Amino acid sequence: MSDSDVTREGLRGERTQREALTGAKAGRRRHRRGRGGRGGRGGRGEQPMVPEAEFSSYYGKPVLNKPTWKPLDIAGYLYLGGLAGASSLLAAGAGVTGRPALARPAKLGAAGAISLSLVALVHDLGRPARFLNMLRVFKPTSPMNVGSWVLSGYAPLALGAAAVDLTGRARRVGSLATAGAAVLGPAVATYTAVLLADTAVPSWHEGYRELPYVFAGSGATAAAGLALAATPAAQAGPARRMAALGAALELGTFQAMKHRMGLSAETFEQGKAHRLLRAAETLTAGGAALAVLSGRLRDRRLALAAGAALLSGSAALRFGVFHAGVASAKDPKYTVVPQRERLTAREG
Amino acid sequence: MSGDQVRADRAGLWFGPQPDVAGASGYPDAPPRMGFFTDTSVCIGCKACEVACKEWNAVPEDGLELTGMSYDNTQGLGADTWRHVAFIEQRKPFGGQQPGVSHDDVDVFAAASALGTDAASPGPGATTPPAGAAPAGAPAGEISPVSPDGRTELRWLMASDVCKHCTHAACLDVCPTGALFRTEFGTVVVQEDVCNGCGYCVPACPYGVIDQRKDDGRVWKCTLCYDRLGVGMEPACAKSCPTESIQFGPLEELRERAAGRVAQLHASGVTDARLYGESPDDGVGGDGAFFLLLDEPEVYGLPPDPVVTTRDLPDMWRHAAMAAVSLGALAVASFARRPR
Ligand code: SF4
Ligand code: SF4
């Protein structure tokens, strides 16, 4: 081997594929503010609002470490919490207004959902002792800690209410438990929004003002869906109304949130999150409409279809929001561009 | 503005300047706050810090792969990388001007084959033009091509990144178990026997520092060598740094030293030099580990204007409480009979 394999054209016998990019070319990417107009429905054909901005990153690497949570566990946990919390409200209302056929599925739903959500959480943590570990302190700056305390107050009440309903014994205790669960239920449904928002993940944090309402609405539609599917039409009136009101709250506040969020709303319109959220919108709106219709026509099959649509719509929303956040953490654009703009504005 | 007023009142607790970090965490007679000042202008990218950190802290190997993106095969901070040396290769644009000379039309191979055959040639082995033969505008004895201000067109930026030991550390604030705590030196440390692996601190950190170790589920990050500090030693990375790019000491002193270094660099024409993370007025109340950078933070993979998320936490709880009340009202409305 007297002479080198490396020639001016690259390795002998090979062709240089490309030139390695350095500095300005490798690190800087064009970022287009394509999402003009309203609703963000594909910005195609629209003129960008501002000229294309260049943004820098370190070889396109994310600035943030992406959430390590498993989607099924944590998005599932958010969903089940909403379902349980709002179901407890239905159960209490049904108790007060004398609708036993509505109260029972609502109580069972709340108990089942909260148990499953604890299973999901423990599965994500690895072992049950780790959940108890969270109760060794009380820390209002940690939504997960606050949530653990709320859950450990709520879960026994929801389970107790369901147990009394099934056995028919200790009715006084049962109604106390039902009332207690109804008091804590809304907190169980909405604190999960703070859980997501209190992070540096752009698509979760930026929406912190509206996200609790979105989750409240979504919890209401899920609970209404479950109740609709399991309650005879004569007693399901409140569930039907809850479906309509919950859907309006969820869809309305979600739109408001996207409008306010700016760049980080983009991840709601892309990829897996987009497909899930579009499905959530259709299922929730369709489910609410079917729920109202089922009341008019007194049709069990319609009520069942409405229930299924509402339950899956609410789940799709949680998974969509979850995935949008992960996507926004993975792309440095969502961290750098808004911060750079803020900095430039401040420096004048 | 009233919102800002309220915030200012709460400042010091969850965000804003906090002159006595350890004191606020319940250490009455704390030693001075210790930290890192990483002067990237003298970093040579030797990675001694990465290695020293791994060795001292027994941090496991985290994948030996060639990324092909640069000399940096570590890529970023994580559970098993507590110090990370970034390499940025830059074609620095010179404000629209052309560098002093352009070699675009020069065939270097032809030129090399003629080396030593020309009377004017300095002969083999010479890498710089002799004094006086340099192109106009370039200081004698430097490598061409050079820009009029005397710098070469291609530059490497190297920076050793680390946990910032924030004054207001989001990771610490959100941890549900108290596994993350503030030490008497004002630094932020994870207790691995308390951490329950919930992973909440990971997305909370605005710098992308702390991360979960796949096999044990718990999180890990730089401890600023808490064990060494306790016995009066300096952290392993600072100890190993041959150029003193990583400087360790009382934060106050480091801030003074850093201000002096920036002034010195500015005076010698390095106008890009700037400090990052040193200001107690920034979104995290100032970093316990701050940097002298030669370009925008995002070029190094750092966020330009990080804010601790707990700044908005009171607002978040308020919105969640109002949403909970709305949900209750919605339920009441569902049971109220519709007026006929
Ligand atoms: S840089 Fe991140 S991990 Fe380090 S103290 Fe700040 S928030 Fe915590
Ligand atoms: S993963 Fe460990 S250190 Fe991080 S927030 Fe959870 S318990 Fe705290």
XYZ file of C-alpha atoms and ligand atoms in Angstrom:
704
model
C 0.000 0.000 0.000
C 2.182 2.796 -1.154
C -0.412 5.312 -2.113
C -3.426 6.685 -0.361
C -7.002 5.760 -1.117
C -8.014 9.305 -0.577
C -8.109 11.376 -3.720
C -9.391 14.805 -4.459
C -12.760 13.351 -5.343
C -12.983 11.585 -2.021
C -12.282 7.947 -1.237
C -11.033 6.064 -4.266
C -13.870 4.245 -5.937
C -16.425 6.160 -3.937
C -18.152 9.346 -4.840
C -18.431 12.158 -2.389
C -22.066 12.243 -1.435
C -22.321 15.615 0.103
C -20.393 18.275 1.805
C -20.554 18.259 5.562
C -22.485 21.262 6.739
C -20.914 23.498 9.286
C -21.960 26.323 11.508
C -24.343 28.675 9.854
C -25.633 25.986 7.515
C -25.917 23.119 9.980
C -27.189 24.899 13.022
C -29.559 27.418 11.556
C -32.885 26.406 10.183
C -35.531 28.367 8.464
C -38.692 28.572 10.380
C -41.840 29.567 8.651
C -44.690 31.142 10.457
C -47.237 29.469 8.228
C -50.141 29.328 10.583
C -51.912 32.510 9.702
C -55.634 32.982 9.947
C -58.077 31.321 12.221
C -58.395 27.793 13.462
C -55.034 26.990 11.988
C -56.601 24.752 9.367
C -53.578 24.213 7.123
C -51.907 27.552 6.423
C -51.542 26.662 2.774
C -51.860 29.399 0.220
C -51.647 32.100 2.814
C -48.904 34.645 2.947
C -46.697 34.304 5.967
C -47.502 37.048 8.470
C -43.864 37.909 9.041
C -40.872 37.290 6.859
C -39.189 33.961 7.361
C -37.100 34.049 10.462
C -33.859 32.179 10.907
C -33.432 30.356 14.144
C -30.375 28.682 15.516
C -30.080 25.435 17.315
C -27.344 23.046 18.239
C -27.386 20.673 15.259
C -31.187 20.613 15.517
C -30.930 18.877 18.896
C -33.785 19.549 21.323
C -33.172 22.069 24.095
C -35.420 20.206 26.512
C -35.291 16.601 27.585
C -38.535 15.102 26.411
C -41.011 13.711 28.942
C -40.160 10.128 29.836
C -43.763 9.251 30.638
C -45.341 6.357 28.813
C -48.291 7.694 26.785
C -50.692 4.892 27.698
C -50.003 5.266 31.411
C -49.995 9.009 31.751
C -52.493 10.089 29.089
C -54.641 7.215 30.338
C -54.233 8.495 33.876
C -55.357 11.988 32.852
C -58.380 10.569 31.062
C -59.492 8.270 33.861
C -59.121 11.054 36.420
C -61.485 13.239 34.410
C -63.957 10.403 33.949
C -63.945 9.601 37.665
C -64.173 13.168 38.920
C -67.112 14.151 36.756
C -68.867 10.816 37.380
C -68.893 11.598 41.083
C -70.766 14.803 40.318
C -73.351 12.874 38.321
C -73.643 10.351 41.129
C -74.261 13.006 43.761
C -76.771 14.843 41.600
C -78.578 11.613 40.832
C -78.737 10.847 44.554
C -80.203 14.246 45.391
C -82.755 14.179 42.565
C -83.750 10.563 43.126
C -82.387 8.849 40.028
C -80.971 5.529 41.319
C -80.519 4.129 37.828
C -78.184 7.036 37.017
C -76.465 7.027 40.403
C -75.326 3.429 40.246
C -73.369 3.480 36.951
C -71.920 6.879 37.873
C -70.675 5.596 41.233
C -69.329 2.388 39.744
C -67.740 4.359 36.915
C -66.011 6.719 39.329
C -64.708 3.862 41.465
C -63.535 1.826 38.499
C -61.900 4.742 36.735
C -60.027 5.976 39.773
C -58.755 2.472 40.540
C -57.561 2.039 36.995
C -55.922 5.461 37.032
C -53.986 4.493 40.142
C -52.942 1.292 38.421
C -51.709 3.353 35.451
C -49.779 5.690 37.724
C -48.187 2.872 39.697
C -47.324 1.115 36.448
C -45.539 4.231 35.258
C -43.698 4.556 38.560
C -42.681 0.903 38.606
C -43.946 -0.257 42.010
C -46.736 0.661 44.479
C -44.399 1.797 47.272
C -43.365 4.650 45.027
C -46.859 6.099 45.151
C -46.760 6.128 48.949
C -43.366 7.782 48.725
C -45.131 10.833 47.306
C -47.081 11.243 50.525
C -43.948 11.654 52.635
C -44.133 15.428 52.076
C -46.786 18.010 51.285
C -45.636 20.366 48.546
C -47.981 22.872 46.882
C -45.296 23.660 44.272
C -45.580 20.116 42.987
C -48.877 19.410 41.216
C -48.026 15.721 41.283
C -47.689 15.822 45.048
C -50.909 17.802 45.478
C -52.595 15.379 43.100
C -51.430 12.401 45.137
C -52.990 13.902 48.249
C -56.225 14.723 46.440
C -56.338 11.201 45.059
C -55.725 9.585 48.398
C -58.642 11.583 49.758
C -60.875 10.983 46.777
C -60.269 7.328 45.949
C -61.562 5.887 49.279
C -64.664 8.099 49.047
C -65.424 7.031 45.477
C -64.816 3.388 46.306
C -66.892 3.658 49.478
C -69.784 5.261 47.643
C -69.757 2.469 45.066
C -69.505 -0.247 47.707
C -72.472 1.121 49.664
C -74.512 1.375 46.481
C -73.784 -2.268 45.640
C -74.323 -3.711 49.115
C -77.120 -1.393 50.141
C -75.756 -1.229 53.673
C -74.676 1.785 55.763
C -76.606 4.207 53.614
C -75.800 7.248 55.729
C -72.067 6.605 55.244
C -72.790 6.052 51.575
C -74.365 9.431 51.047
C -71.559 11.117 52.964
C -69.012 9.380 50.772
C -70.949 10.328 47.655
C -71.063 13.951 48.723
C -67.383 13.945 49.638
C -66.406 12.431 46.308
C -68.484 15.075 44.534
C -66.641 17.824 46.386
C -63.206 16.448 45.483
C -64.191 15.148 42.038
C -63.802 18.435 40.127
C -60.322 18.874 41.594
C -59.386 15.379 40.428
C -60.563 16.294 36.940
C -58.779 19.643 36.652
C -55.540 19.321 38.615
C -54.134 17.140 35.836
C -54.071 20.216 33.604
C -51.725 21.896 36.088
C -49.699 18.705 36.169
C -48.959 19.108 32.466
C -48.742 22.895 32.401
C -46.198 23.179 35.218
C -43.415 21.996 32.923
C -41.132 23.681 30.414
C -42.835 21.767 27.574
C -44.043 24.600 25.324
C -47.324 23.106 24.108
C -48.324 22.209 27.658
C -47.110 25.266 29.485
C -48.337 27.931 27.069
C -51.928 26.768 27.401
C -52.020 26.808 31.179
C -54.870 29.331 31.391
C -57.336 27.325 29.320
C -56.172 23.745 29.754
C -58.004 23.172 33.074
C -61.296 24.129 31.414
C -60.564 21.871 28.460
C -59.932 19.008 30.867
C -63.033 19.868 32.913
C -65.174 19.784 29.765
C -63.543 16.605 28.587
C -64.098 14.936 31.962
C -67.758 15.936 31.816
C -68.260 14.441 28.345
C -66.560 11.195 29.380
C -68.688 10.837 32.520
C -71.818 11.735 30.584
C -70.894 9.171 27.928
C -70.501 6.377 30.454
C -73.760 7.277 32.197
C -75.654 7.532 28.914
C -74.551 4.101 27.833
C -75.621 2.511 31.111
C -78.750 4.416 32.160
C -82.322 4.020 30.889
C -83.432 7.062 28.925
C -85.979 8.107 31.553
C -83.263 8.872 34.104
C -80.453 9.916 31.736
C -81.600 13.495 31.214
C -78.839 15.102 33.308
C -76.209 12.995 31.515
C -77.497 14.218 28.165
C -77.335 17.819 29.295
C -73.908 17.259 30.801
C -72.737 15.857 27.459
C -73.879 18.951 25.597
C -72.520 21.426 28.144
C -69.244 19.547 28.555
C -68.681 19.352 24.817
C -69.309 23.080 24.468
C -66.861 23.840 27.284
C -64.185 21.516 25.963
C -64.351 22.514 22.309
C -64.756 26.218 22.991
C -61.885 26.542 25.430
C -59.627 24.389 23.270
C -60.087 26.793 20.356
C -59.469 29.766 22.628
C -56.332 28.084 23.927
C -54.936 27.477 20.449
C -55.538 31.064 19.455
C -53.730 32.396 22.452
C -50.765 30.034 22.353
C -49.063 31.271 19.197
C -46.282 29.143 17.765
C -46.588 26.302 20.247
C -50.165 25.632 19.099
C -48.600 24.322 15.895
C -47.992 20.891 17.380
C -51.744 20.449 17.854
C -52.062 20.606 14.084
C -49.359 18.133 13.183
C -48.849 14.411 12.998
C -50.273 12.034 15.546
C -51.556 14.790 17.844
C -53.446 16.331 14.940
C -55.138 13.062 14.024
C -56.100 12.389 17.636
C -57.404 15.887 18.251
C -59.378 15.961 15.030
C -60.932 12.636 16.046
C -61.613 14.015 19.518
C -63.404 17.017 18.052
C -65.573 14.918 15.768
C -66.368 12.291 18.393
C -67.164 14.785 21.130
C -69.320 17.049 18.978
C -71.008 14.074 17.303
C -71.469 12.290 20.612
C -73.092 15.325 22.206
C -75.444 15.714 19.257
C -76.373 12.021 19.426
C -76.925 12.332 23.170
C -79.450 15.117 22.692
C -81.077 13.212 19.858
C -81.281 10.035 21.930
C -83.284 11.998 24.471
C -85.737 13.155 21.851
C -86.181 9.761 20.207
C -85.870 7.669 23.384
C -83.647 5.278 21.490
C -81.266 3.022 23.485
C -79.032 2.330 20.505
C -78.531 6.042 19.918
C -77.666 6.510 23.575
C -75.147 3.677 23.384
C -73.532 5.152 20.279
C -73.427 8.581 21.926
C -71.810 7.103 25.025
C -69.138 5.292 23.014
C -68.372 8.408 20.965
C -68.101 10.630 24.045
C -65.890 8.207 25.931
C -63.489 7.742 23.043
C -63.554 11.444 22.152
C -62.441 12.356 25.645
C -59.663 9.762 25.550
C -58.488 11.007 22.147
C -58.273 14.533 23.519
C -55.975 13.520 26.377
C -53.729 11.472 24.121
C -53.662 14.277 21.548
C -52.640 16.878 24.108
C -50.035 14.479 25.477
C -48.442 13.813 22.100
C -48.509 17.467 21.079
C -46.485 18.291 24.176
C -43.922 15.599 23.506
C -43.570 16.832 19.915
C -43.019 20.401 21.099
C -40.299 19.267 23.502
C -38.492 17.381 20.752
C -38.192 20.321 18.351
C -35.924 23.124 19.559
C -37.916 25.584 17.454
C -40.762 25.693 19.966
C -38.398 26.484 22.787
C -36.036 28.858 21.047
C -38.215 30.996 18.764
C -40.730 32.307 21.333
C -37.971 32.905 23.881
C -35.833 34.704 21.332
C -38.800 36.866 20.334
C -39.508 37.664 23.965
C -35.888 38.582 24.541
C -35.712 40.779 21.457
C -38.920 42.548 22.425
C -37.598 43.196 25.908
C -34.285 44.496 24.713
C -36.189 46.825 22.405
C -49.443 45.651 36.064
C -51.122 44.441 39.231
C -50.228 40.908 38.259
C -46.604 41.948 38.120
C -47.002 43.594 41.495
C -48.320 40.405 43.016
C -45.478 38.543 41.400
C -42.951 40.961 42.782
C -44.342 40.373 46.266
C -43.932 36.664 45.921
C -40.539 37.092 44.347
C -37.789 35.293 46.120
C -40.024 32.365 46.920
C -40.646 30.853 43.500
C -38.918 33.209 41.090
C -36.987 36.445 40.927
C -33.759 37.404 42.673
C -32.906 35.499 45.818
C -29.683 36.668 47.413
C -29.706 34.047 50.137
C -30.565 30.788 48.424
C -29.387 28.437 51.151
C -30.856 30.620 53.895
C -34.259 30.585 52.205
C -34.068 26.790 52.227
C -33.508 26.700 55.965
C -29.749 26.760 56.438
C -29.178 29.492 59.024
C -25.367 29.606 58.833
C -24.771 28.486 55.298
C -21.360 28.807 53.649
C -21.245 31.145 50.632
C -23.138 29.916 47.579
C -20.793 27.915 45.369
C -20.971 27.554 41.624
C -19.303 27.205 38.269
C -18.199 29.867 35.841
C -17.493 28.195 32.528
C -15.441 30.460 30.288
C -15.965 28.857 26.896
C -13.522 31.220 25.200
C -10.616 29.169 26.530
C -12.187 25.718 26.201
C -10.146 23.460 23.943
C -12.730 20.686 23.780
C -10.477 18.084 25.394
C -13.401 16.547 27.303
C -11.305 16.029 30.410
C -14.307 17.299 32.378
C -16.660 14.739 30.852
C -14.254 11.961 31.740
C -13.395 13.233 35.214
C -17.095 13.561 36.041
C -17.825 10.020 34.908
C -14.895 8.634 36.845
C -15.512 10.428 40.115
C -19.257 9.934 40.157
C -19.172 6.417 38.690
C -21.597 7.438 35.964
C -22.227 4.523 33.612
C -21.274 4.541 29.970
C -24.094 5.879 27.817
C -23.589 4.474 24.377
C -20.391 4.717 22.389
C -21.593 5.879 19.047
C -20.311 8.166 16.373
C -23.014 10.627 15.531
C -21.323 12.152 12.525
C -22.633 15.588 13.431
C -19.369 16.955 14.801
C -16.625 15.979 17.210
C -19.398 15.856 19.773
C -20.560 12.265 20.130
C -22.149 12.791 23.530
C -24.848 15.033 22.043
C -26.333 16.468 25.188
C -26.869 16.271 28.914
C -28.739 13.313 30.310
C -28.917 10.785 33.095
C -25.483 9.444 32.209
C -23.880 12.640 30.957
C -23.506 15.279 33.632
C -20.920 17.339 31.769
C -21.244 17.709 28.030
C -18.798 19.430 25.724
C -20.508 20.985 22.731
C -18.564 21.521 19.513
C -19.941 24.076 17.110
C -18.300 24.427 13.738
C -19.128 27.782 12.263
C -18.668 29.692 9.076
C -18.971 32.989 10.761
C -20.522 35.570 8.474
C -18.627 38.812 8.605
C -21.450 41.291 8.498
C -21.763 41.058 4.734
C -18.102 41.766 4.137
C -15.781 39.389 2.408
C -12.821 38.142 4.347
C -9.503 39.670 3.386
C -8.768 37.084 0.744
C -10.726 34.443 -1.020
C -9.210 31.177 -2.173
C -12.205 30.035 -4.156
C -10.282 30.044 -7.443
C -7.075 28.562 -6.082
C -6.314 24.925 -6.794
C -4.577 23.960 -3.575
C -3.355 20.632 -4.932
C -1.655 22.347 -7.840
C -0.231 24.881 -5.466
C 1.012 22.142 -3.169
C 2.718 20.294 -5.992
C 4.592 23.488 -6.801
C 5.757 23.923 -3.235
C 9.470 24.513 -2.966
C 9.925 24.921 -6.722
C 9.282 28.635 -6.666
C 11.833 31.078 -5.344
C 9.088 32.994 -3.579
C 7.756 29.886 -1.910
C 8.548 29.469 1.763
C 9.114 25.779 1.079
C 7.615 22.625 2.583
C 6.599 22.790 6.182
C 5.637 26.423 6.161
C 2.093 27.071 7.167
C 1.990 30.794 7.510
C 3.044 33.485 5.117
C 6.199 35.251 6.198
C 5.796 38.632 7.780
C 5.260 41.242 5.141
C 3.864 38.778 2.598
C 0.464 38.608 4.254
C -2.496 39.935 2.313
C -3.554 43.459 3.012
C -5.560 43.745 6.161
C -4.284 40.537 7.695
C -1.882 40.700 10.586
C 1.472 39.221 9.734
C 2.228 35.707 10.805
C -1.402 34.501 10.922
C -3.165 31.833 8.994
C -5.040 33.050 5.945
C -7.764 33.486 4.979
C -8.428 36.042 7.594
C -11.047 38.655 7.962
C -10.098 42.305 8.236
C -10.400 42.076 12.001
C -7.845 39.344 12.025
C -9.989 36.258 12.692
C -10.128 33.182 10.563
C -13.334 32.569 8.704
C -14.010 29.124 10.112
C -14.252 28.885 13.828
C -14.964 26.283 16.441
C -16.917 27.067 19.524
C -16.537 24.654 22.393
C -18.490 24.794 25.582
C -18.743 22.455 28.522
C -22.384 22.382 29.585
C -23.677 21.261 32.959
C -26.674 21.522 35.307
C -27.234 25.210 36.060
C -28.071 24.723 39.748
C -30.768 27.357 39.276
C -31.679 29.822 42.001
C -35.265 28.771 41.330
C -34.960 25.210 40.162
C -38.064 23.907 38.434
C -36.867 20.347 38.940
C -36.736 20.848 42.689
C -40.037 22.708 42.877
C -42.056 20.058 41.053
C -40.525 16.970 42.657
C -43.395 15.300 44.565
C -41.188 13.366 46.968
C -38.616 15.907 48.036
C -35.925 13.756 46.436
C -34.374 16.881 44.961
C -33.073 19.225 47.610
C -31.075 22.409 48.043
C -27.716 21.903 49.677
C -26.065 24.271 52.109
C -23.885 25.411 49.188
C -26.985 26.548 47.298
C -26.719 23.717 44.773
C -29.428 21.271 43.686
C -28.935 17.548 44.318
C -31.048 14.387 43.791
C -31.182 11.823 46.580
C -31.297 8.593 44.676
C -32.746 6.676 47.616
C -35.792 8.961 47.755
C -36.472 9.520 44.044
C -39.464 7.465 42.988
C -38.840 7.749 39.279
C -42.001 9.692 38.509
C -40.044 11.593 35.879
C -41.772 14.881 36.633
C -38.555 16.840 36.979
C -37.458 15.850 33.455
C -39.876 18.008 31.409
C -39.844 20.661 34.148
C -36.180 21.594 33.682
C -36.050 24.490 31.215
C -32.471 23.591 30.263
C -32.974 19.925 29.433
C -30.524 18.732 32.061
C -31.990 16.113 34.363
C -33.061 12.808 32.832
C -34.246 9.352 33.696
C -31.933 6.362 33.547
C -33.652 3.725 31.466
C -32.758 0.696 33.551
C -33.554 1.997 37.029
C -36.240 4.585 36.317
C -34.706 7.151 38.623
C -33.279 10.484 37.567
C -29.709 11.664 37.681
C -27.785 14.842 37.083
C -24.740 16.838 38.146
C -24.453 17.150 41.932
C -21.726 19.772 41.678
C -19.745 17.032 43.407
C -21.598 17.517 46.690
C -19.433 14.831 48.275
C -16.245 16.671 47.332
C -17.557 20.090 48.376
C -18.394 18.753 51.813
C -14.726 18.017 52.464
C -13.449 21.232 50.937
C -12.448 19.857 47.561
C -13.390 21.354 44.219
C -15.588 19.417 41.767
C -13.863 16.818 39.609
C -14.537 18.622 36.311
C -13.072 21.923 37.467
C -10.095 20.085 38.936
C -9.398 18.330 35.649
C -9.867 21.275 33.292
C -6.418 22.058 31.860
C -7.304 25.544 30.610
C -9.329 26.663 33.606
C -12.317 27.035 31.353
C -14.319 25.574 34.238
C -13.848 27.727 37.291
C -15.292 26.822 40.657
C -15.783 29.064 43.652
C -18.132 31.332 45.580
C -20.710 32.597 43.113
C -20.214 36.248 44.029
C -16.524 36.032 43.291
C -17.104 34.169 40.030
C -19.536 36.853 38.870
C -16.923 39.528 39.447
C -14.274 37.523 37.690
C -16.613 36.882 34.765
C -17.457 40.572 34.380
C -13.749 41.326 34.240
C -13.164 38.638 31.629
C -15.938 39.962 29.390
C -14.543 43.477 29.616
C -11.113 42.150 28.729
C -12.439 40.264 25.712
C -14.470 43.235 24.518
C -11.405 45.454 24.818
C -9.407 43.075 22.658
C -12.088 43.136 19.980
C -14.037 39.946 20.749
C -17.361 41.718 20.760
C -19.335 38.460 20.653
C -18.400 37.653 24.229
C -21.351 37.694 26.602
C -22.367 36.141 29.889
C -25.239 33.684 30.075
C -27.152 32.799 33.208
C -25.242 35.057 35.585
C -27.952 37.660 36.135
C -30.049 37.280 39.309
C -32.819 39.068 37.380
C -33.303 36.380 34.749
C -36.203 33.942 34.534
C -34.672 31.437 36.941
C -33.281 33.975 39.393
C -29.766 33.441 38.080
C -27.838 30.237 37.607
C -25.418 28.689 40.048
C -23.481 27.613 36.972
C -23.118 30.310 34.343
C -21.207 30.750 31.133
C -19.209 33.090 28.958
C -20.383 32.453 25.410
C -19.161 33.666 22.047
C -22.491 33.462 20.256
C -26.201 33.336 21.004
C -27.151 30.717 23.642
C -29.319 28.758 21.195
C -26.254 28.106 19.027
C -24.928 26.077 21.954
C -28.285 24.358 22.481
C -29.203 26.581 25.427
C -32.576 28.299 25.770
C -32.278 32.068 25.115
C -34.662 33.182 27.849
C -35.589 30.352 30.219
C -38.212 30.939 32.895
C -38.890 28.694 35.868
C -42.393 27.324 35.310
C -43.382 27.804 38.928
C -43.471 31.552 38.250
C -46.915 30.908 36.760
C -47.932 28.250 39.273
C -50.184 30.435 41.470
C -51.981 31.434 38.280
C -52.234 27.813 37.212
C -53.793 26.772 40.506
C -56.213 29.672 40.266
C -57.313 28.643 36.794
C -57.620 25.009 37.857
C -59.753 26.010 40.852
C -61.997 28.116 38.644
C -62.267 25.266 36.168
C -63.221 22.914 39.002
C -65.933 25.331 40.122
C -67.151 25.584 36.520
C -67.368 21.819 36.331
C -69.442 21.795 39.491
C -71.704 24.501 38.079
C -72.008 22.559 34.857
C -73.187 19.548 36.824
C -75.735 21.619 38.736
C -76.989 23.033 35.453
C -77.324 19.504 34.095
C -79.655 18.583 36.940
C -81.620 21.808 36.929
C -84.871 21.297 35.096
C -85.107 23.216 31.921
C -87.671 25.982 32.092
C -90.681 25.064 30.089
S -30.722 23.280 35.236
Fe -32.505 21.944 35.326
S -31.814 20.185 36.515
Fe -30.335 21.851 36.915
S -31.144 22.904 38.743
Fe -31.960 24.002 36.967
S -33.967 23.023 36.643
Fe -32.802 21.625 37.941
S -38.177 11.578 39.105
Fe -37.381 11.585 41.231
S -36.325 13.534 41.465
Fe -37.594 13.693 39.629
S -39.503 14.627 40.319
Fe -39.816 12.402 40.404
S -39.245 11.798 42.487
Fe -38.424 13.873 42.157
